Coordinates of N, CA, C and O in Angstrom, one line a residue:
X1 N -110.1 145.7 143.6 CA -109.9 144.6 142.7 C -110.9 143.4 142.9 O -111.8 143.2 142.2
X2 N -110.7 142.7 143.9 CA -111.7 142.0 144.2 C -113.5 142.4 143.8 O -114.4 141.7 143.3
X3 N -113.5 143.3 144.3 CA -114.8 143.8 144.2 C -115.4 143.9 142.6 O -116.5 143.6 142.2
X4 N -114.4 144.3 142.0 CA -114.6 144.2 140.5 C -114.5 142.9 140.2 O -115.0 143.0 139.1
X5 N -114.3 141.5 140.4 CA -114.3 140.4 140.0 C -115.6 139.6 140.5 O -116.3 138.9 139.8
X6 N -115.8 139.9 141.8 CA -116.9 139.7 142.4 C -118.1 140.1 141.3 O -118.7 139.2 140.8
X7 N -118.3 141.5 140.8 CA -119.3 142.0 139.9 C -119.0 141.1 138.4 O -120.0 140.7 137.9
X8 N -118.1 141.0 138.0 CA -117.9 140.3 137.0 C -118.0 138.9 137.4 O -117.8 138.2 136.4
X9 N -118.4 138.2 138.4 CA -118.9 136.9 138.7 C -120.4 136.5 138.3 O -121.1 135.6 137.8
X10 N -120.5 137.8 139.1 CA -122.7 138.0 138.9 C -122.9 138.5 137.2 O -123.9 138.1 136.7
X11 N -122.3 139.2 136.6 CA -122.3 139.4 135.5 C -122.0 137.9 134.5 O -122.7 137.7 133.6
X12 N -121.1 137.1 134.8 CA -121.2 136.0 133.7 C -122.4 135.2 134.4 O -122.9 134.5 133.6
X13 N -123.0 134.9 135.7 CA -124.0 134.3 135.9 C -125.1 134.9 135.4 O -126.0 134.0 135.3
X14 N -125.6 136.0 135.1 CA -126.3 136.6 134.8 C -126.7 136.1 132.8 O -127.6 135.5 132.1
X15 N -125.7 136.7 132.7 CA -125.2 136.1 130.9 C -126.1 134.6 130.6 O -126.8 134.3 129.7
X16 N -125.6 133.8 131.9 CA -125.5 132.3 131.7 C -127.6 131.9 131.6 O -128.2 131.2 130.9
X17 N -128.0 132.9 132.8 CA -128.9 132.8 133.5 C -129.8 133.2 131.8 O -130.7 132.4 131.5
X18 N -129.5 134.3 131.0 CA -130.7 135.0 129.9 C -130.1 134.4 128.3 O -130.5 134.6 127.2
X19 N -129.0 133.5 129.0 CA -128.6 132.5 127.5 C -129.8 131.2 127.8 O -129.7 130.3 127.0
X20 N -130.9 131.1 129.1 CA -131.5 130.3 129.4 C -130.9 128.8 129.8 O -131.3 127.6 129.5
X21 N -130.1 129.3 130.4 CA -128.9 127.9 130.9 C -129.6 127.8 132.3 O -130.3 128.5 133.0
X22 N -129.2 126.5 132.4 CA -129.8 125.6 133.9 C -129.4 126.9 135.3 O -128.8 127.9 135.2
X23 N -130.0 126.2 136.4 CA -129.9 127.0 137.8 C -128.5 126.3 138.1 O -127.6 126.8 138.7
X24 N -128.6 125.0 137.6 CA -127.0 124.0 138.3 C -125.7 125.3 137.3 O -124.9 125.8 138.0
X25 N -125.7 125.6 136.0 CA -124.7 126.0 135.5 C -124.1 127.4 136.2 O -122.9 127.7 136.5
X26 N -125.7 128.2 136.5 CA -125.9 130.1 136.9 C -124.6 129.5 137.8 O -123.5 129.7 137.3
X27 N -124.8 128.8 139.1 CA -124.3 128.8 140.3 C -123.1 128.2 140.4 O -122.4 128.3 141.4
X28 N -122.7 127.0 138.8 CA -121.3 127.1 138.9 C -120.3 128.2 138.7 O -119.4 128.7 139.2
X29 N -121.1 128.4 137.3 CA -120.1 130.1 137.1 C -120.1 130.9 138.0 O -118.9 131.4 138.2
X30 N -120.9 131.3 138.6 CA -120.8 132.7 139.5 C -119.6 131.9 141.2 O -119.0 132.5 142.0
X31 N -119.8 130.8 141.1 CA -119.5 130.3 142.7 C -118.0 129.9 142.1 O -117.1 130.0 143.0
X32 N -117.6 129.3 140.8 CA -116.2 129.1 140.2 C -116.1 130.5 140.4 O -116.0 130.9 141.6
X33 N -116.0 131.5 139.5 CA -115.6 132.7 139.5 C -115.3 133.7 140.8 O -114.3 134.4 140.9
X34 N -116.2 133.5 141.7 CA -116.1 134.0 143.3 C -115.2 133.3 144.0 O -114.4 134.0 144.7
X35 N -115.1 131.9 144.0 CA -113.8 131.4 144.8 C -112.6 131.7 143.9 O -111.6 132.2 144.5
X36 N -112.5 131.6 142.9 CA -110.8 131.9 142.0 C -110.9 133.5 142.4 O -109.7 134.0 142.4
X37 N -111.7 134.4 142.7 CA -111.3 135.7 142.5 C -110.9 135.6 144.1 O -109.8 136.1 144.2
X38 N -111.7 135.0 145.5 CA -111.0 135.7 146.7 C -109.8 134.7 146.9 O -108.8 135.4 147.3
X39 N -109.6 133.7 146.8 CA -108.8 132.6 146.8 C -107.4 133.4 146.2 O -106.3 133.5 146.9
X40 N -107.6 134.0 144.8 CA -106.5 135.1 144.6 C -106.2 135.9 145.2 O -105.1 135.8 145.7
X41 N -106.8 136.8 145.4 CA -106.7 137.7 146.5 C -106.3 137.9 147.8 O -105.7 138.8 148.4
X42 N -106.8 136.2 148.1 CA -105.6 136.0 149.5 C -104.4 135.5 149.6 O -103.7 135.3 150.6
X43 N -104.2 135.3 148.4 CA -102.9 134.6 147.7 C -101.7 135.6 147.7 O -100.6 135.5 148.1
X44 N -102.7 136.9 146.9 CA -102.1 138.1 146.9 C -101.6 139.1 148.2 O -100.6 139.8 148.3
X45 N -102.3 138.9 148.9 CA -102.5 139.4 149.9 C -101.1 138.8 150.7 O -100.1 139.5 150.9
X46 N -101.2 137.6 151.0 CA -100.3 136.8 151.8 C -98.7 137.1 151.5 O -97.8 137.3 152.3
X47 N -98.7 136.9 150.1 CA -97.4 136.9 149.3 C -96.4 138.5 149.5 O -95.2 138.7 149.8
X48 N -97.7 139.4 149.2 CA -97.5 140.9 150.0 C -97.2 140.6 150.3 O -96.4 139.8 149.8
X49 N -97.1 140.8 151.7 CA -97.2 140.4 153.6 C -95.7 140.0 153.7 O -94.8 140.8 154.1
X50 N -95.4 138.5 153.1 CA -94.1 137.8 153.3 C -93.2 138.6 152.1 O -92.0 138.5 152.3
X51 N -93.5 139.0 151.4 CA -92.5 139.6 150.6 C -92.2 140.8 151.3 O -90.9 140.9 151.4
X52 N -92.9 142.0 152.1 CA -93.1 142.7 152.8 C -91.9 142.5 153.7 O -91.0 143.3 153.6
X53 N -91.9 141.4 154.9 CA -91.4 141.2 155.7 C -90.4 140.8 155.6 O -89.5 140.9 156.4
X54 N -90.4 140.0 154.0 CA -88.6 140.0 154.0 C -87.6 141.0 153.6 O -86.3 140.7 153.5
X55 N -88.2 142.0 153.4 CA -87.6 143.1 153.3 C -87.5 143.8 154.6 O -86.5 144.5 154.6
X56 N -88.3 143.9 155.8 CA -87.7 144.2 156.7 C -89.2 145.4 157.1 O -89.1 146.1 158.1
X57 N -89.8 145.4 156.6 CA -90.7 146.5 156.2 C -91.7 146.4 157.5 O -92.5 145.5 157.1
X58 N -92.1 146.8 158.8 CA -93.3 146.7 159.6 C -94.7 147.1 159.1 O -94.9 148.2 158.5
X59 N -95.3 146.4 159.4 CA -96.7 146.8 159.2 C -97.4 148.1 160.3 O -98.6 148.4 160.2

């Protein structure tokens, strides 16, 4: 999952990049896009983990 968001990060920079938009915009989309995607991910990750554990479940 991640990995697919990551690609889809470079893909709307890319978009941004041959719509002839600035170097400042390429690198907000793609660097917005990359932090909301791992940021989630560890969110997800975490919530796992403790939901996990409150069930009683070892890793």
């Amino acid at each position: 999952m991640p990995a697919a968001l990551l690609i889809a990060a470079g893909a709307a920079g890319t978009a941004v990049w041959l719509a002839d938009g600035p170097d400042k915009a390429v690198r907000l989309v793609v660097g917005l896009i990359s932090a909301l995607a791992l940021w989630g991910t560890a969110i997800w990750t975490v919530m796992g983990a403790a939901s996990a554990a409150s069930h009683g479940v070892r890793e």
